[in-house]
Amino acid sequence: MEVKLENYFIFFNKYATKIALLIYLFGMAFALILFLILNIDFGEITFNNDIGNIFDIFIHNLKVQMFIFMGALLLGIPTIILLFINGFSIGMTVAQAIISENLIELLLHILPHGIFEIPGFLIISILSYQVLSVFNQEKKLKALLGFFNEKKYLFLLSFILTFVAALIEGI
């Protein structure tokens, strides 16, 4: 029996990974291009440090992750929309920081928690696309339970990344 190395990759579906990344990056690039070409200036960016405690931030981000994952129930359309909006908002914020010459300050505020938060959201998005394959199988409940069992560590990784992001953002 031959064991294929590709069966052990963390993301078993390379297409789901590409789709999630492309949608997110497209949203970001679209906002950057739109706001830089039109030179839309919302004024100076302020950094609100009173966004809630660590628990509030974590729960909020878990809710967003839940909506992203549950988007699979509607054929992934809500997942596409939420990924695009998330990428668009990052692109818009970066464009505004470039226009108002606050890019370094923005990166110092966003990058520390974004390094953890964005991959957490992308992992959930990828899982949302992967769970769509369960709906094509005959024994859906058994397939769904098998999916969750197979992907439990990815769910856990996503939640841990989200928690670390909340810790950093809440400080």
PDB file of C-alpha atoms in Angstrom:
ATOM      1  CA  MET A   1       0.000   0.000   0.000  1.00  0.00           C
ATOM      2  CA  GLU A   2       1.440   3.305  -1.092  1.00  0.00           C
ATOM      3  CA  VAL A   3       1.106   6.308   1.207  1.00  0.00           C
ATOM      4  CA  LYS A   4       0.910   9.611  -0.623  1.00  0.00           C
ATOM      5  CA  LEU A   5       2.541  12.599   1.009  1.00  0.00           C
ATOM      6  CA  GLU A   6      -0.190  14.929  -0.245  1.00  0.00           C
ATOM      7  CA  ASN A   7      -2.666  13.207   2.091  1.00  0.00           C
ATOM      8  CA  TYR A   8      -0.833  14.703   5.037  1.00  0.00           C
ATOM      9  CA  PHE A   9      -0.885  18.341   4.012  1.00  0.00           C
ATOM     10  CA  ILE A  10      -2.652  20.502   6.564  1.00  0.00           C
ATOM     11  CA  PHE A  11      -5.123  21.776   3.969  1.00  0.00           C
ATOM     12  CA  PHE A  12      -6.395  18.757   2.096  1.00  0.00           C
ATOM     13  CA  ASN A  13      -8.031  20.838  -0.596  1.00  0.00           C
ATOM     14  CA  LYS A  14      -5.654  23.165  -2.409  1.00  0.00           C
ATOM     15  CA  TYR A  15      -8.540  24.694  -4.361  1.00  0.00           C
ATOM     16  CA  ALA A  16     -10.305  25.842  -1.187  1.00  0.00           C
ATOM     17  CA  THR A  17      -7.071  27.457  -0.033  1.00  0.00           C
ATOM     18  CA  LYS A  18      -6.583  29.242  -3.344  1.00  0.00           C
ATOM     19  CA  ILE A  19     -10.195  30.422  -3.453  1.00  0.00           C
ATOM     20  CA  ALA A  20     -10.065  31.880   0.069  1.00  0.00           C
ATOM     21  CA  LEU A  21      -6.729  33.614  -0.504  1.00  0.00           C
ATOM     22  CA  LEU A  22      -7.749  34.999  -3.887  1.00  0.00           C
ATOM     23  CA  ILE A  23     -11.030  36.432  -2.620  1.00  0.00           C
ATOM     24  CA  TYR A  24      -9.325  38.043   0.387  1.00  0.00           C
ATOM     25  CA  LEU A  25      -6.447  39.450  -1.673  1.00  0.00           C
ATOM     26  CA  PHE A  26      -8.827  40.614  -4.413  1.00  0.00           C
ATOM     27  CA  GLY A  27     -10.845  42.568  -1.844  1.00  0.00           C
ATOM     28  CA  MET A  28      -7.676  44.102  -0.458  1.00  0.00           C
ATOM     29  CA  ALA A  29      -6.245  44.972  -3.888  1.00  0.00           C
ATOM     30  CA  PHE A  30      -9.572  46.367  -5.112  1.00  0.00           C
ATOM     31  CA  ALA A  31      -9.799  48.720  -2.131  1.00  0.00           C
ATOM     32  CA  LEU A  32      -6.159  49.784  -2.410  1.00  0.00           C
ATOM     33  CA  ILE A  33      -6.478  50.572  -6.109  1.00  0.00           C
ATOM     34  CA  LEU A  34      -9.866  52.245  -5.749  1.00  0.00           C
ATOM     35  CA  PHE A  35      -8.906  54.492  -2.845  1.00  0.00           C
ATOM     36  CA  LEU A  36      -5.429  55.346  -4.139  1.00  0.00           C
ATOM     37  CA  ILE A  37      -6.580  56.128  -7.695  1.00  0.00           C
ATOM     38  CA  LEU A  38      -9.557  58.174  -6.527  1.00  0.00           C
ATOM     39  CA  ASN A  39      -7.402  59.668  -3.765  1.00  0.00           C
ATOM     40  CA  ILE A  40     -10.256  59.370  -1.278  1.00  0.00           C
ATOM     41  CA  ASP A  41      -9.160  60.898   2.002  1.00  0.00           C
ATOM     42  CA  PHE A  42     -11.166  60.275   5.171  1.00  0.00           C
ATOM     43  CA  GLY A  43      -8.788  62.401   7.207  1.00  0.00           C
ATOM     44  CA  GLU A  44      -6.236  61.249   9.700  1.00  0.00           C
ATOM     45  CA  ILE A  45      -6.528  57.716  11.003  1.00  0.00           C
ATOM     46  CA  THR A  46      -7.102  57.504  14.724  1.00  0.00           C
ATOM     47  CA  PHE A  47      -6.415  54.391  16.705  1.00  0.00           C
ATOM     48  CA  ASN A  48      -9.141  53.598  19.211  1.00  0.00           C
ATOM     49  CA  ASN A  49      -7.623  51.557  22.004  1.00  0.00           C
ATOM     50  CA  ASP A  50     -10.941  51.300  23.871  1.00  0.00           C
ATOM     51  CA  ILE A  51     -12.473  48.505  21.792  1.00  0.00           C
ATOM     52  CA  GLY A  52     -13.352  46.232  24.657  1.00  0.00           C
ATOM     53  CA  ASN A  53     -11.585  43.692  26.750  1.00  0.00           C
ATOM     54  CA  ILE A  54      -9.855  40.560  25.504  1.00  0.00           C
ATOM     55  CA  PHE A  55     -12.943  38.410  26.054  1.00  0.00           C
ATOM     56  CA  ASP A  56     -15.211  40.788  24.076  1.00  0.00           C
ATOM     57  CA  ILE A  57     -12.770  40.878  21.171  1.00  0.00           C
ATOM     58  CA  PHE A  58     -12.392  37.095  21.200  1.00  0.00           C
ATOM     59  CA  ILE A  59     -16.161  36.491  21.266  1.00  0.00           C
ATOM     60  CA  HIS A  60     -16.704  39.020  18.468  1.00  0.00           C
ATOM     61  CA  ASN A  61     -14.079  37.333  16.296  1.00  0.00           C
ATOM     62  CA  LEU A  62     -15.516  33.881  17.060  1.00  0.00           C
ATOM     63  CA  LYS A  63     -18.934  35.124  15.922  1.00  0.00           C
ATOM     64  CA  VAL A  64     -17.412  36.349  12.669  1.00  0.00           C
ATOM     65  CA  GLN A  65     -15.699  32.982  12.229  1.00  0.00           C
ATOM     66  CA  MET A  66     -18.995  31.218  12.881  1.00  0.00           C
ATOM     67  CA  PHE A  67     -20.730  33.314  10.205  1.00  0.00           C
ATOM     68  CA  ILE A  68     -17.896  32.597   7.780  1.00  0.00           C
ATOM     69  CA  PHE A  69     -18.076  28.856   8.408  1.00  0.00           C
ATOM     70  CA  MET A  70     -21.878  28.718   8.336  1.00  0.00           C
ATOM     71  CA  GLY A  71     -21.710  30.381   4.932  1.00  0.00           C
ATOM     72  CA  ALA A  72     -21.227  26.857   3.594  1.00  0.00           C
ATOM     73  CA  LEU A  73     -24.935  26.258   4.206  1.00  0.00           C
ATOM     74  CA  LEU A  74     -25.653  28.803   1.473  1.00  0.00           C
ATOM     75  CA  LEU A  75     -23.105  27.366  -0.973  1.00  0.00           C
ATOM     76  CA  GLY A  76     -20.274  29.548   0.326  1.00  0.00           C
ATOM     77  CA  ILE A  77     -21.767  32.841  -0.840  1.00  0.00           C
ATOM     78  CA  PRO A  78     -21.728  34.510   2.623  1.00  0.00           C
ATOM     79  CA  THR A  79     -18.150  33.285   3.058  1.00  0.00           C
ATOM     80  CA  ILE A  80     -17.173  34.964  -0.205  1.00  0.00           C
ATOM     81  CA  ILE A  81     -18.866  38.194   0.856  1.00  0.00           C
ATOM     82  CA  LEU A  82     -17.292  38.232   4.331  1.00  0.00           C
ATOM     83  CA  LEU A  83     -13.821  37.417   2.978  1.00  0.00           C
ATOM     84  CA  PHE A  84     -14.110  40.154   0.372  1.00  0.00           C
ATOM     85  CA  ILE A  85     -15.356  42.712   2.916  1.00  0.00           C
ATOM     86  CA  ASN A  86     -12.579  41.806   5.355  1.00  0.00           C
ATOM     87  CA  GLY A  87      -9.931  42.144   2.637  1.00  0.00           C
ATOM     88  CA  PHE A  88     -11.570  45.333   1.359  1.00  0.00           C
ATOM     89  CA  SER A  89     -11.546  46.914   4.822  1.00  0.00           C
ATOM     90  CA  ILE A  90      -7.853  46.109   5.277  1.00  0.00           C
ATOM     91  CA  GLY A  91      -7.077  47.493   1.810  1.00  0.00           C
ATOM     92  CA  MET A  92      -9.117  50.624   2.476  1.00  0.00           C
ATOM     93  CA  THR A  93      -7.364  51.171   5.809  1.00  0.00           C
ATOM     94  CA  VAL A  94      -3.912  50.694   4.280  1.00  0.00           C
ATOM     95  CA  ALA A  95      -4.779  53.067   1.411  1.00  0.00           C
ATOM     96  CA  GLN A  96      -5.983  55.677   3.895  1.00  0.00           C
ATOM     97  CA  ALA A  97      -2.785  55.253   5.906  1.00  0.00           C
ATOM     98  CA  ILE A  98      -0.729  55.771   2.742  1.00  0.00           C
ATOM     99  CA  ILE A  99      -2.718  58.879   1.794  1.00  0.00           C
ATOM    100  CA  SER A 100      -2.484  60.370   5.302  1.00  0.00           C
ATOM    101  CA  GLU A 101       1.158  59.251   5.682  1.00  0.00           C
ATOM    102  CA  ASN A 102       0.416  57.092   8.744  1.00  0.00           C
ATOM    103  CA  LEU A 103       1.442  53.740   7.256  1.00  0.00           C
ATOM    104  CA  ILE A 104       4.134  52.963   9.840  1.00  0.00           C
ATOM    105  CA  GLU A 105       1.807  53.773  12.745  1.00  0.00           C
ATOM    106  CA  LEU A 106      -0.959  51.689  11.169  1.00  0.00           C
ATOM    107  CA  LEU A 107       1.340  48.708  10.717  1.00  0.00           C
ATOM    108  CA  LEU A 108       2.466  48.987  14.333  1.00  0.00           C
ATOM    109  CA  HIS A 109      -1.183  48.859  15.465  1.00  0.00           C
ATOM    110  CA  ILE A 110      -2.560  46.246  13.068  1.00  0.00           C
ATOM    111  CA  LEU A 111       0.332  43.919  12.291  1.00  0.00           C
ATOM    112  CA  PRO A 112       0.874  42.409  15.759  1.00  0.00           C
ATOM    113  CA  HIS A 113      -2.647  41.008  16.050  1.00  0.00           C
ATOM    114  CA  GLY A 114      -3.293  40.738  12.301  1.00  0.00           C
ATOM    115  CA  ILE A 115      -0.519  38.158  11.965  1.00  0.00           C
ATOM    116  CA  PHE A 116      -2.701  35.826  14.035  1.00  0.00           C
ATOM    117  CA  GLU A 117      -6.226  37.019  13.215  1.00  0.00           C
ATOM    118  CA  ILE A 118      -6.064  36.912   9.421  1.00  0.00           C
ATOM    119  CA  PRO A 119      -4.752  33.311   9.216  1.00  0.00           C
ATOM    120  CA  GLY A 120      -7.428  32.296  11.750  1.00  0.00           C
ATOM    121  CA  PHE A 121     -10.142  33.726   9.498  1.00  0.00           C
ATOM    122  CA  LEU A 122      -8.582  32.210   6.385  1.00  0.00           C
ATOM    123  CA  ILE A 123      -8.426  28.744   7.981  1.00  0.00           C
ATOM    124  CA  ILE A 124     -12.129  28.925   8.856  1.00  0.00           C
ATOM    125  CA  SER A 125     -12.903  30.112   5.314  1.00  0.00           C
ATOM    126  CA  ILE A 126     -10.980  27.200   3.843  1.00  0.00           C
ATOM    127  CA  LEU A 127     -12.832  24.784   6.116  1.00  0.00           C
ATOM    128  CA  SER A 128     -16.108  26.373   5.037  1.00  0.00           C
ATOM    129  CA  TYR A 129     -15.331  25.582   1.407  1.00  0.00           C
ATOM    130  CA  GLN A 130     -14.124  22.091   2.264  1.00  0.00           C
ATOM    131  CA  VAL A 131     -17.312  21.201   4.150  1.00  0.00           C
ATOM    132  CA  LEU A 132     -19.273  21.794   0.945  1.00  0.00           C
ATOM    133  CA  SER A 133     -18.002  18.419  -0.281  1.00  0.00           C
ATOM    134  CA  VAL A 134     -19.943  16.746   2.557  1.00  0.00           C
ATOM    135  CA  PHE A 135     -23.248  17.815   1.024  1.00  0.00           C
ATOM    136  CA  ASN A 136     -22.549  15.702  -2.079  1.00  0.00           C
ATOM    137  CA  GLN A 137     -22.187  12.478  -0.109  1.00  0.00           C
ATOM    138  CA  GLU A 138     -24.911   9.934   0.551  1.00  0.00           C
ATOM    139  CA  LYS A 139     -24.652   9.656   4.333  1.00  0.00           C
ATOM    140  CA  LYS A 140     -24.411  13.344   5.122  1.00  0.00           C
ATOM    141  CA  LEU A 141     -24.461  13.138   8.924  1.00  0.00           C
ATOM    142  CA  LYS A 142     -21.759  10.485   9.014  1.00  0.00           C
ATOM    143  CA  ALA A 143     -19.689  12.442   6.484  1.00  0.00           C
ATOM    144  CA  LEU A 144     -20.149  15.666   8.458  1.00  0.00           C
ATOM    145  CA  LEU A 145     -19.050  14.035  11.714  1.00  0.00           C
ATOM    146  CA  GLY A 146     -16.079  12.531   9.882  1.00  0.00           C
ATOM    147  CA  PHE A 147     -15.217  15.964   8.486  1.00  0.00           C
ATOM    148  CA  PHE A 148     -15.242  17.571  11.938  1.00  0.00           C
ATOM    149  CA  ASN A 149     -13.176  14.721  13.361  1.00  0.00           C
ATOM    150  CA  GLU A 150     -10.641  14.974  10.536  1.00  0.00           C
ATOM    151  CA  LYS A 151     -10.381  18.774  10.737  1.00  0.00           C
ATOM    152  CA  LYS A 152     -10.627  19.231  14.527  1.00  0.00           C
ATOM    153  CA  TYR A 153      -7.023  20.393  14.817  1.00  0.00           C
ATOM    154  CA  LEU A 154      -7.530  23.021  12.140  1.00  0.00           C
ATOM    155  CA  PHE A 155     -10.581  24.338  13.982  1.00  0.00           C
ATOM    156  CA  LEU A 156      -8.536  24.372  17.182  1.00  0.00           C
ATOM    157  CA  LEU A 157      -5.651  26.155  15.436  1.00  0.00           C
ATOM    158  CA  SER A 158      -8.042  28.776  14.092  1.00  0.00           C
ATOM    159  CA  PHE A 159      -9.529  29.381  17.546  1.00  0.00           C
ATOM    160  CA  ILE A 160      -6.070  29.568  19.146  1.00  0.00           C
ATOM    161  CA  LEU A 161      -4.899  32.081  16.535  1.00  0.00           C
ATOM    162  CA  THR A 162      -8.036  34.122  17.155  1.00  0.00           C
ATOM    163  CA  PHE A 163      -7.477  34.036  20.912  1.00  0.00           C
ATOM    164  CA  VAL A 164      -3.839  35.126  20.566  1.00  0.00           C
ATOM    165  CA  ALA A 165      -4.979  37.954  18.271  1.00  0.00           C
ATOM    166  CA  ALA A 166      -7.558  39.014  20.883  1.00  0.00           C
ATOM    167  CA  LEU A 167      -4.896  38.958  23.601  1.00  0.00           C
ATOM    168  CA  ILE A 168      -2.634  41.224  21.569  1.00  0.00           C
ATOM    169  CA  GLU A 169      -5.450  43.500  20.390  1.00  0.00           C
ATOM    170  CA  GLY A 170      -6.877  43.845  23.899  1.00  0.00           C
ATOM    171  CA  ILE A 171      -3.604  45.014  25.408  1.00  0.00           C
TER     172      ILE A 171
END
